[in-house]
mmCIF file of C-alpha atoms in Angstrom:
data_model
loop_
_atom_site.group_PDB
_atom_site.id
_atom_site.type_symbol
_atom_site.label_atom_id
_atom_site.label_comp_id
_atom_site.label_asym_id
_atom_site.label_seq_id
_atom_site.Cartn_x
_atom_site.Cartn_y
_atom_site.Cartn_z
ATOM 1 C CA MET A 586 0.154 -0.091 -0.033
ATOM 2 C CA GLY A 587 3.031 2.281 0.774
ATOM 3 C CA PHE A 588 5.268 5.390 -1.497
ATOM 4 C CA ARG A 589 8.300 3.917 -0.440
ATOM 5 C CA ARG A 590 10.574 6.288 -2.118
ATOM 6 C CA TYR A 591 10.239 9.905 -3.395
ATOM 7 C CA ASP A 592 12.925 11.257 -6.090
ATOM 8 C CA GLY A 593 15.148 8.356 -5.371
ATOM 9 C CA ALA A 594 15.493 9.061 -1.618
ATOM 10 C CA SER A 595 14.585 5.559 0.119
ATOM 11 C CA TRP A 596 15.018 6.711 3.321
ATOM 12 C CA TYR A 597 11.834 9.083 2.793
ATOM 13 C CA ASP A 598 9.059 6.705 3.527
ATOM 14 C CA MET A 599 5.437 9.528 2.555
ATOM 15 C CA ASP A 600 3.721 6.640 4.604
ATOM 16 C CA ILE A 601 5.170 7.033 7.720
ATOM 17 C CA PHE A 602 4.654 11.281 7.377
ATOM 18 C CA PHE A 603 1.076 10.899 6.269
ATOM 19 C CA LEU A 604 0.658 8.333 9.503
ATOM 20 C CA ILE A 605 2.007 10.466 11.553
ATOM 21 C CA CYS A 606 0.246 13.512 10.251
ATOM 22 C CA CYS A 607 -3.023 12.372 10.937
ATOM 23 C CA PHE A 608 -2.021 11.568 14.330
ATOM 24 C CA PHE A 609 -1.062 14.362 15.615
ATOM 25 C CA VAL A 610 -4.515 16.316 14.134
ATOM 26 C CA VAL A 611 -6.575 13.676 16.439
ATOM 27 C CA TYR A 612 -3.337 13.451 18.879
ATOM 28 C CA PRO A 613 -4.630 16.704 20.627
ATOM 29 C CA TYR A 614 -8.709 15.746 20.870
ATOM 30 C CA ALA A 615 -8.670 12.330 20.895
ATOM 31 C CA VAL A 616 -5.874 10.523 22.074
ATOM 32 C CA TYR A 617 -4.146 13.060 25.082
ATOM 33 C CA PRO A 618 -7.825 13.206 27.197
ATOM 34 C CA VAL A 619 -7.587 9.450 27.696
ATOM 35 C CA VAL A 620 -4.089 9.505 28.024
ATOM 36 C CA VAL A 621 -4.284 12.403 30.950
ATOM 37 C CA ARG A 622 -8.104 10.292 32.402
ATOM 38 C CA LEU A 623 -5.805 6.851 32.463
ATOM 39 C CA LEU A 624 -2.760 9.176 34.155
ATOM 40 C CA ALA A 625 -5.123 10.389 36.934
ATOM 41 C CA PHE A 626 -6.541 7.026 37.980
ATOM 42 C CA PHE A 627 -3.270 6.163 38.978
ATOM 43 C CA VAL A 628 -1.903 9.553 40.242
ATOM 44 C CA ARG A 629 -4.954 10.749 41.768
ATOM 45 C CA LYS A 630 -2.754 14.536 43.687
ATOM 46 C CA ARG A 631 -5.629 15.970 45.442
ATOM 47 C CA TRP A 632 -5.790 18.715 47.692
ATOM 48 C CA SER A 633 -7.835 20.209 50.836
ATOM 49 C CA THR A 634 -10.721 22.485 50.356
ATOM 50 C CA GLY A 635 -12.089 24.872 53.650
ATOM 51 C CA SER A 636 -15.312 26.590 54.362
ATOM 52 C CA ILE A 637 -12.934 30.186 54.035
ATOM 53 C CA THR A 638 -13.817 33.978 53.142
ATOM 54 C CA PRO A 639 -10.172 35.934 52.095
ATOM 55 C CA ALA A 640 -11.175 39.164 51.050
ATOM 56 C CA VAL A 641 -11.308 38.531 46.884
ATOM 57 C CA SER A 642 -11.210 41.536 44.240
ATOM 58 C CA VAL A 643 -13.153 40.792 41.267
ATOM 59 C CA ILE A 644 -11.684 42.815 38.754
ATOM 60 C CA ILE A 645 -13.938 43.141 35.854
ATOM 61 C CA SER A 646 -12.524 43.728 32.401
ATOM 62 C CA ALA A 647 -14.063 46.498 30.113
ATOM 63 C CA TYR A 648 -14.038 48.050 27.389
ATOM 64 C CA ASN A 649 -17.496 49.315 25.404
ATOM 65 C CA GLU A 650 -19.769 47.481 27.687
ATOM 66 C CA GLU A 651 -22.431 49.780 28.735
ATOM 67 C CA SER A 652 -24.922 47.313 27.226
ATOM 68 C CA ILE A 653 -24.136 44.693 29.857
ATOM 69 C CA ILE A 654 -21.701 46.360 32.065
ATOM 70 C CA VAL A 655 -24.355 47.038 35.193
ATOM 71 C CA GLU A 656 -25.966 43.611 35.129
ATOM 72 C CA LYS A 657 -22.129 41.975 35.526
ATOM 73 C CA VAL A 658 -21.393 43.848 38.161
ATOM 74 C CA ARG A 659 -24.857 43.723 40.028
ATOM 75 C CA ASN A 660 -24.616 40.189 39.468
ATOM 76 C CA THR A 661 -21.525 40.073 41.290
ATOM 77 C CA LEU A 662 -22.859 41.314 44.386
ATOM 78 C CA GLU A 663 -25.141 39.650 44.487
ATOM 79 C CA CYS A 664 -23.395 36.301 45.272
ATOM 80 C CA ASP A 665 -23.132 35.150 48.882
ATOM 81 C CA TYR A 666 -20.354 36.247 50.140
ATOM 82 C CA PRO A 667 -19.126 38.303 52.712
ATOM 83 C CA PRO A 668 -19.388 41.894 52.119
ATOM 84 C CA GLU A 669 -16.798 43.737 53.785
ATOM 85 C CA CYS A 670 -14.605 40.633 52.157
ATOM 86 C CA LEU A 671 -15.557 41.519 48.866
ATOM 87 C CA GLU A 672 -14.161 43.984 46.296
ATOM 88 C CA VAL A 673 -15.587 44.693 42.174
ATOM 89 C CA ILE A 674 -13.121 46.753 40.129
ATOM 90 C CA VAL A 675 -14.469 47.404 36.953
ATOM 91 C CA VAL A 676 -11.495 48.123 34.866
ATOM 92 C CA SER A 677 -12.192 50.542 32.138
ATOM 93 C CA ASP A 678 -9.499 50.966 29.244
ATOM 94 C CA GLY A 679 -10.568 53.552 27.053
ATOM 95 C CA SER A 680 -13.735 51.970 26.443
ATOM 96 C CA THR A 681 -15.510 55.442 24.224
ATOM 97 C CA ASP A 682 -19.924 54.113 24.406
ATOM 98 C CA GLY A 683 -21.300 54.971 28.184
ATOM 99 C CA THR A 684 -19.421 52.453 30.287
ATOM 100 C CA VAL A 685 -18.122 55.117 32.630
ATOM 101 C CA ASP A 686 -21.246 56.276 32.120
ATOM 102 C CA ALA A 687 -23.028 53.745 33.620
ATOM 103 C CA MET A 688 -20.446 52.540 36.413
ATOM 104 C CA VAL A 689 -21.163 56.707 37.872
ATOM 105 C CA GLN A 690 -24.159 55.242 38.720
ATOM 106 C CA ILE A 691 -23.892 53.103 40.370
ATOM 107 C CA HIS A 692 -22.852 53.948 44.468
ATOM 108 C CA ASP A 693 -21.810 50.882 46.815
ATOM 109 C CA PRO A 694 -18.478 51.409 48.662
ATOM 110 C CA GLN A 695 -17.349 47.796 47.379
ATOM 111 C CA VAL A 696 -17.960 49.197 44.019
ATOM 112 C CA VAL A 697 -13.944 50.690 42.674
ATOM 113 C CA LEU A 698 -13.845 52.040 39.439
ATOM 114 C CA LYS A 699 -11.246 52.330 36.923
ATOM 115 C CA ALA A 700 -11.484 54.858 33.698
ATOM 116 C CA TYR A 701 -8.769 54.855 31.539
ATOM 117 C CA GLU A 702 -8.886 56.943 29.346
ATOM 118 C CA ASN A 703 -5.931 55.890 26.403
ATOM 119 C CA ARG A 704 -6.811 52.279 25.706
ATOM 120 C CA ALA A 705 -3.332 50.023 26.224
ATOM 121 C CA GLY A 706 -4.107 46.762 25.989
ATOM 122 C CA LYS A 707 -6.469 44.119 28.950
ATOM 123 C CA THR A 708 -3.428 43.758 30.451
ATOM 124 C CA ALA A 709 -1.977 46.999 30.736
ATOM 125 C CA CYS A 710 -4.871 47.739 32.869
ATOM 126 C CA LEU A 711 -4.299 44.966 34.817
ATOM 127 C CA ASN A 712 -0.845 45.822 35.359
ATOM 128 C CA ARG A 713 -1.932 49.265 36.053
ATOM 129 C CA MET A 714 -4.563 48.729 38.594
ATOM 130 C CA VAL A 715 -3.641 45.341 39.800
ATOM 131 C CA PRO A 716 -1.321 46.124 43.224
ATOM 132 C CA ALA A 717 -4.236 48.735 44.402
ATOM 133 C CA ALA A 718 -6.358 45.526 44.509
ATOM 134 C CA ARG A 719 -7.218 45.082 48.365
ATOM 135 C CA GLY A 720 -8.201 40.936 47.737
ATOM 136 C CA GLU A 721 -6.088 38.387 49.300
ATOM 137 C CA ILE A 722 -7.215 35.988 45.977
ATOM 138 C CA LEU A 723 -8.315 37.933 42.343
ATOM 139 C CA LEU A 724 -10.335 36.758 40.432
ATOM 140 C CA PHE A 725 -10.371 38.065 37.262
ATOM 141 C CA THR A 726 -13.565 37.922 34.339
ATOM 142 C CA ASP A 727 -14.793 39.466 31.208
ATOM 143 C CA ALA A 728 -18.174 42.273 31.736
ATOM 144 C CA ASN A 729 -20.531 39.473 30.118
ATOM 145 C CA SER A 730 -19.581 36.064 32.259
ATOM 146 C CA MET A 731 -22.262 35.198 34.354
ATOM 147 C CA PHE A 732 -22.031 34.331 37.967
ATOM 148 C CA PRO A 733 -23.537 31.399 39.738
ATOM 149 C CA ARG A 734 -24.298 32.620 43.649
ATOM 150 C CA ASP A 735 -22.044 30.599 45.541
ATOM 151 C CA LEU A 736 -19.084 30.796 42.584
ATOM 152 C CA LEU A 737 -17.252 32.949 44.876
ATOM 153 C CA LYS A 738 -17.686 30.780 48.170
ATOM 154 C CA LYS A 739 -16.830 27.125 45.727
ATOM 155 C CA THR A 740 -13.575 29.450 44.641
ATOM 156 C CA ALA A 741 -12.004 29.956 47.307
ATOM 157 C CA ARG A 742 -12.230 27.187 48.680
ATOM 158 C CA ASN A 743 -9.588 25.388 47.663
ATOM 159 C CA PHE A 744 -7.046 28.154 48.564
ATOM 160 C CA HIS A 745 -7.816 26.517 52.064
ATOM 161 C CA ASP A 746 -4.856 24.041 50.786
ATOM 162 C CA GLU A 747 -1.431 26.435 50.462
ATOM 163 C CA SER A 748 0.018 24.778 47.261
ATOM 164 C CA ILE A 749 -3.099 26.608 45.311
ATOM 165 C CA GLY A 750 -1.777 29.081 43.597
ATOM 166 C CA LEU A 751 -4.792 29.179 41.371
ATOM 167 C CA VAL A 752 -8.146 28.051 40.290
ATOM 168 C CA THR A 753 -9.623 28.539 37.416
ATOM 169 C CA GLY A 754 -13.374 27.343 36.014
ATOM 170 C CA TRP A 755 -14.607 26.951 32.491
ATOM 171 C CA THR A 756 -17.630 28.666 30.576
ATOM 172 C CA GLN A 757 -20.716 27.364 29.905
ATOM 173 C CA TYR A 758 -21.915 28.627 25.989
ATOM 174 C CA ARG A 759 -25.824 29.248 25.107
ATOM 175 C CA SER A 760 -26.973 30.624 21.795
ATOM 176 C CA PRO A 761 -29.653 33.565 22.234
ATOM 177 C CA ASP A 762 -32.368 30.732 22.623
ATOM 178 C CA GLY A 763 -30.802 28.840 25.359
ATOM 179 C CA ARG A 764 -29.347 25.903 23.414
ATOM 180 C CA GLU A 765 -26.169 24.847 24.157
ATOM 181 C CA GLU A 766 -23.818 25.827 20.778
ATOM 182 C CA ALA A 767 -20.768 23.541 19.282
ATOM 183 C CA THR A 768 -17.984 25.500 20.949
ATOM 184 C CA GLY A 769 -20.099 24.069 24.358
ATOM 185 C CA ALA A 770 -19.035 20.593 23.649
ATOM 186 C CA TYR A 771 -15.141 22.179 23.044
ATOM 187 C CA SER A 772 -15.664 23.542 26.252
ATOM 188 C CA ARG A 773 -17.180 20.641 28.467
ATOM 189 C CA LEU A 774 -14.128 19.157 26.753
ATOM 190 C CA GLU A 775 -11.414 21.598 27.715
ATOM 191 C CA LYS A 776 -12.918 21.454 31.358
ATOM 192 C CA ILE A 777 -12.689 17.552 31.074
ATOM 193 C CA THR A 778 -8.985 17.588 30.170
ATOM 194 C CA LYS A 779 -7.980 19.976 33.069
ATOM 195 C CA ARG A 780 -9.847 18.671 35.452
ATOM 196 C CA TRP A 781 -8.565 15.578 34.991
ATOM 197 C CA GLU A 782 -4.851 16.925 34.944
ATOM 198 C CA SER A 783 -5.294 19.299 38.018
ATOM 199 C CA LEU A 784 -5.488 15.167 39.186
ATOM 200 C CA ILE A 785 -1.092 14.423 37.887
ATOM 201 C CA SER A 786 0.117 17.603 39.146
ATOM 202 C CA SER A 787 -2.230 21.402 37.547
ATOM 203 C CA CYS A 788 -3.858 22.003 34.593
ATOM 204 C CA VAL A 789 -2.658 23.833 31.248
ATOM 205 C CA GLY A 790 -4.140 27.330 31.419
ATOM 206 C CA ALA A 791 -7.330 29.065 32.878
ATOM 207 C CA ASP A 792 -9.975 30.230 31.369
ATOM 208 C CA GLY A 793 -10.215 33.929 30.975
ATOM 209 C CA ALA A 794 -13.455 34.300 32.054
ATOM 210 C CA VAL A 795 -13.107 33.351 35.085
ATOM 211 C CA PHE A 796 -10.248 32.213 37.140
ATOM 212 C CA ALA A 797 -8.514 33.333 40.644
ATOM 213 C CA MET A 798 -4.826 33.464 41.931
ATOM 214 C CA ARG A 799 -3.143 34.658 45.511
ATOM 215 C CA LYS A 800 -1.966 38.276 44.649
ATOM 216 C CA SER A 801 1.487 37.318 45.885
ATOM 217 C CA LEU A 802 1.644 35.239 42.938
ATOM 218 C CA TYR A 803 1.096 38.053 40.931
ATOM 219 C CA SER A 804 3.911 39.781 38.536
ATOM 220 C CA PRO A 805 3.186 42.377 35.800
ATOM 221 C CA MET A 806 3.427 40.451 32.357
ATOM 222 C CA GLY A 807 4.449 42.381 28.695
ATOM 223 C CA PRO A 808 1.375 44.435 26.921
ATOM 224 C CA ASP A 809 1.228 41.817 24.198
ATOM 225 C CA GLU A 810 1.052 38.602 26.494
ATOM 226 C CA ILE A 811 -1.949 36.826 27.168
ATOM 227 C CA ASN A 812 -3.069 37.290 30.763
ATOM 228 C CA ASP A 813 -5.214 33.720 30.943
ATOM 229 C CA PHE A 814 -2.239 31.729 30.539
ATOM 230 C CA VAL A 815 0.927 33.313 31.243
ATOM 231 C CA LEU A 816 -0.475 34.075 35.190
ATOM 232 C CA PRO A 817 -0.402 29.689 35.155
ATOM 233 C CA LEU A 818 2.740 29.821 33.773
ATOM 234 C CA ARG A 819 4.423 32.092 36.081
ATOM 235 C CA VAL A 820 2.479 30.377 38.893
ATOM 236 C CA ILE A 821 3.451 27.573 38.266
ATOM 237 C CA ALA A 822 7.184 28.844 37.722
ATOM 238 C CA GLN A 823 6.983 29.534 41.779
ATOM 239 C CA GLY A 824 5.852 26.463 42.799
ATOM 240 C CA LYS A 825 1.798 26.160 43.378
ATOM 241 C CA ARG A 826 -0.177 25.013 41.235
ATOM 242 C CA VAL A 827 -2.718 25.303 38.562
ATOM 243 C CA VAL A 828 -6.188 23.152 39.244
ATOM 244 C CA LEU A 829 -9.147 23.562 38.836
ATOM 245 C CA ASP A 830 -12.739 23.331 40.399
ATOM 246 C CA PRO A 831 -15.795 21.674 37.624
ATOM 247 C CA GLU A 832 -18.130 23.611 39.783
ATOM 248 C CA VAL A 833 -16.236 26.660 39.588
ATOM 249 C CA TYR A 834 -18.142 28.091 36.258
ATOM 250 C CA CYS A 835 -19.255 31.218 34.675
ATOM 251 C CA MET A 836 -22.669 31.382 31.624
ATOM 252 C CA GLU A 837 -21.899 33.448 28.618
ATOM 253 C CA LYS A 838 -23.992 33.783 25.738
ATOM 254 C CA SER A 839 -21.637 32.281 22.033
ATOM 255 C CA ALA A 840 -20.612 34.617 19.905
ATOM 256 C CA GLY A 841 -23.311 33.829 16.883
ATOM 257 C CA ASN A 842 -20.551 34.582 14.347
ATOM 258 C CA GLU A 843 -18.320 32.253 12.775
ATOM 259 C CA GLY A 844 -16.299 35.824 11.090
ATOM 260 C CA LYS A 845 -15.785 36.790 14.648
ATOM 261 C CA GLU A 846 -14.731 33.618 16.539
ATOM 262 C CA PHE A 847 -12.094 33.363 13.917
ATOM 263 C CA ARG A 848 -10.835 36.649 14.510
ATOM 264 C CA ARG A 849 -10.274 35.969 18.160
ATOM 265 C CA GLN A 850 -8.999 32.662 17.480
ATOM 266 C CA ALA A 851 -6.291 34.306 15.767
ATOM 267 C CA ARG A 852 -5.757 36.151 18.435
ATOM 268 C CA ILE A 853 -5.411 33.711 21.083
ATOM 269 C CA THR A 854 -3.164 31.761 18.954
ATOM 270 C CA ASN A 855 -0.377 34.310 17.553
ATOM 271 C CA ARG A 856 -0.760 35.557 21.630
ATOM 272 C CA THR A 857 -0.320 31.771 23.169
ATOM 273 C CA ILE A 858 2.722 30.917 20.620
ATOM 274 C CA ARG A 859 4.735 33.685 21.830
ATOM 275 C CA ALA A 860 4.138 32.686 25.244
ATOM 276 C CA LEU A 861 4.570 29.880 24.818
ATOM 277 C CA ALA A 862 8.271 30.817 22.620
ATOM 278 C CA ALA A 863 8.911 32.756 26.400
ATOM 279 C CA HIS A 864 8.714 29.665 28.502
ATOM 280 C CA ILE A 865 10.073 27.306 26.964
ATOM 281 C CA HIS A 866 11.626 26.009 29.944
ATOM 282 C CA LEU A 867 8.748 24.780 31.059
ATOM 283 C CA LEU A 868 9.185 22.000 28.533
ATOM 284 C CA ASN A 869 11.778 20.658 30.865
ATOM 285 C CA PRO A 870 10.694 17.015 32.507
ATOM 286 C CA LEU A 871 14.080 17.502 34.297
ATOM 287 C CA ARG A 872 12.113 20.504 35.869
ATOM 288 C CA PHE A 873 8.360 20.548 35.466
ATOM 289 C CA GLY A 874 8.444 16.358 35.278
ATOM 290 C CA SER A 875 5.105 16.467 33.773
ATOM 291 C CA PHE A 876 3.523 19.562 33.255
ATOM 292 C CA SER A 877 6.096 19.899 30.401
ATOM 293 C CA PHE A 878 3.894 16.357 28.906
ATOM 294 C CA LEU A 879 0.851 18.340 29.394
ATOM 295 C CA LEU A 880 2.004 21.600 28.330
ATOM 296 C CA LEU A 881 3.964 19.821 25.029
ATOM 297 C CA SER A 882 0.672 17.723 24.360
ATOM 298 C CA HIS A 883 -1.829 20.463 25.279
ATOM 299 C CA LYS A 884 -1.071 23.757 23.741
ATOM 300 C CA LEU A 885 2.501 22.842 21.115
ATOM 301 C CA LEU A 886 0.902 20.392 19.484
ATOM 302 C CA ARG A 887 -2.457 21.012 19.640
ATOM 303 C CA PHE A 888 -1.779 24.778 17.717
ATOM 304 C CA LEU A 889 0.430 23.094 15.359
ATOM 305 C CA ALA A 890 -2.486 21.705 13.512
ATOM 306 C CA PRO A 891 -2.615 23.571 10.695
ATOM 307 C CA PHE A 892 1.399 22.110 10.381
ATOM 308 C CA TRP A 893 -0.653 18.385 11.135
ATOM 309 C CA VAL A 894 -3.533 18.536 8.405
ATOM 310 C CA MET A 895 -1.168 20.582 6.028
ATOM 311 C CA GLY A 896 0.945 17.656 6.099
ATOM 312 C CA ALA A 897 -1.545 15.584 5.660
ATOM 313 C CA LEU A 898 -3.134 16.453 2.502
ATOM 314 C CA LEU A 899 -0.254 16.719 0.859
ATOM 315 C CA SER A 900 1.440 14.159 1.120
ATOM 316 C CA SER A 901 -1.617 12.033 1.039
ATOM 317 C CA LEU A 902 -2.163 13.721 -2.152
ATOM 318 C CA VAL A 903 1.445 12.412 -3.727
ATOM 319 C CA LEU A 904 0.594 8.744 -2.517
ATOM 320 C CA ALA A 905 -2.769 8.887 -3.917
ATOM 321 C CA SER A 906 -0.299 8.993 -7.653
ATOM 322 C CA GLN A 907 0.910 5.610 -6.495
ATOM 323 C CA SER A 908 -1.709 4.097 -4.956
ATOM 324 C CA TRP A 909 -5.624 3.230 -5.185
ATOM 325 C CA TYR A 910 -5.901 3.629 -1.053
ATOM 326 C CA TYR A 911 -4.600 6.662 -1.378
ATOM 327 C CA LYS A 912 -6.702 8.015 -4.820
ATOM 328 C CA ILE A 913 -10.141 6.795 -2.490
ATOM 329 C CA LEU A 914 -8.751 8.474 0.871
ATOM 330 C CA LEU A 915 -8.077 11.535 -0.884
ATOM 331 C CA ILE A 916 -11.502 11.831 -2.683
ATOM 332 C CA GLY A 917 -12.987 11.924 1.532
ATOM 333 C CA GLU A 918 -10.643 14.387 2.381
ATOM 334 C CA ILE A 919 -11.696 16.459 -0.250
ATOM 335 C CA SER A 920 -15.566 15.658 0.410
ATOM 336 C CA VAL A 921 -14.976 16.031 4.021
ATOM 337 C CA LEU A 922 -13.476 19.386 3.773
ATOM 338 C CA THR A 923 -16.165 20.854 0.876
ATOM 339 C CA LEU A 924 -18.823 19.650 2.973
ATOM 340 C CA THR A 925 -17.531 21.419 5.734
ATOM 341 C CA ILE A 926 -16.452 25.115 4.072
ATOM 342 C CA ARG A 927 -20.157 24.580 2.833
ATOM 343 C CA ALA A 928 -21.502 23.867 6.193
ATOM 344 C CA LEU A 929 -20.084 27.682 6.544
ATOM 345 C CA PHE A 930 -22.945 29.414 5.388
ATOM 346 C CA HIS A 931 -25.895 27.493 5.971
ATOM 347 C CA ARG A 932 -26.837 26.729 9.824
ATOM 348 C CA THR A 933 -27.437 23.228 10.837
ATOM 349 C CA GLU A 934 -28.712 21.343 13.587
ATOM 350 C CA ASN A 935 -26.445 18.412 12.475
ATOM 351 C CA ARG A 936 -23.555 18.228 15.829
ATOM 352 C CA LEU A 937 -21.495 16.330 14.176
ATOM 353 C CA ILE A 938 -21.438 19.322 11.299
ATOM 354 C CA GLN A 939 -21.138 21.991 13.834
ATOM 355 C CA MET A 940 -18.729 20.943 15.629
ATOM 356 C CA ALA A 941 -16.640 20.725 12.202
ATOM 357 C CA ARG A 942 -17.571 23.822 11.544
ATOM 358 C CA THR A 943 -16.134 24.749 14.231
ATOM 359 C CA PHE A 944 -12.737 22.590 13.714
ATOM 360 C CA LEU A 945 -12.464 24.229 10.434
ATOM 361 C CA ILE A 946 -12.920 27.835 11.552
ATOM 362 C CA THR A 947 -9.840 27.357 14.746
ATOM 363 C CA LEU A 948 -7.705 25.875 11.765
ATOM 364 C CA ALA A 949 -7.519 28.894 9.098
ATOM 365 C CA ALA A 950 -7.267 31.121 12.325
ATOM 366 C CA GLN A 951 -4.851 28.847 13.808
ATOM 367 C CA SER A 952 -3.253 29.226 10.374
ATOM 368 C CA LEU A 953 -3.462 33.195 9.611
ATOM 369 C CA GLY A 954 -1.963 33.499 14.084
ATOM 370 C CA TRP A 955 0.752 31.177 12.846
ATOM 371 C CA TRP A 956 1.123 33.499 9.994
ATOM 372 C CA ARG A 957 1.343 37.416 11.793
ATOM 373 C CA PHE A 958 3.853 35.353 14.900
ATOM 374 C CA LEU A 959 6.509 34.106 12.571
ATOM 375 C CA ARG A 960 5.939 37.819 10.323
ATOM 376 C CA GLY A 961 6.534 39.493 14.360
ATOM 377 C CA ARG A 962 3.122 40.816 14.819
ATOM 378 C CA THR A 963 1.711 40.961 17.951
ATOM 379 C CA ASP A 964 -1.813 41.379 19.137
ATOM 380 C CA THR A 965 -2.621 44.269 21.835
ATOM 381 C CA MET A 966 -5.770 45.271 21.822
ATOM 382 C CA TRP A 967 -8.611 43.068 22.538
ATOM 383 C CA THR A 968 -11.964 43.702 21.381
ATOM 384 C CA PRO A 969 -15.538 42.286 23.210
ATOM 385 C CA GLN A 970 -16.229 39.588 20.618
ATOM 386 C CA ARG A 971 -20.074 40.289 21.151
#
């Protein structure tokens, strides 16, 4: 079946190259979750929890959030947590709408508004205001992420264990009519995978819509760094654990627009690749043990997906000229790709097609993110995709 020679080079086995590319396309989504599940079963590195109420500063990043910011602040204040231990900080990064005007109408001693006139990006704003936060625990969230009433207590209980430096939750995505979106399936996979990673050593990254850390572990970041990935890496580098509590979650309405999701994924890819390059030392298993394997599998190999897919397509194209098996396989690949592209322009209730469409958008966005990275372009500003 195989194609054993290529341009006269007997050492070049195109069959093996094709199989390797195919394996790494599916590895982060299908193989790796099984591997970490098995590892977690044998390791079971749990942590203790306790009924504690440390001082918490909830930090809400906002840019042109006039339509939702008041609801978000009220939602946070309604959480079941001692008022004297709760501070709500709204950070407006140069908003040009009525975000600041809406906030000044809220008269509550628990609420603090930090309004910066000149836009500098979310990370730069966090660097400026975190030192003034009163909380022992910093909880980062977005303006459109709504909390259950018990979220703060369930988050805080994990910091009873001194080994825990950062706690992340997860996001439950819903369409405007209340149905779970295909992005919700991806969110569930992330939740399950991070839960198992947490039982091995530390989970990889945090959910930017809801994660909390000890203020003492915070250090200023570069303006182009992605806080929900870089901060967890820095916590781990300081010898503390990063864990996911599956009972900590927020609720968001999905963007409902593939174009917006594409731009968001491209920006995330660019910034994550830069973060990986800056923290390459964390891939050294001699220093960071099992976490190096988790970081390699969960992030690096996943973000290399465009290269794996391109390698599989090109090698199958070459092999198709030598084998009927690969001719059929190539026809199948082209058919699936064509159907998925068509699905981008026609809404469907088929969950499998929805997931394939989501994967295609992510793949295209990752390709753009890599292109920007290789060209030296940085993504500093963020714009809410809604």
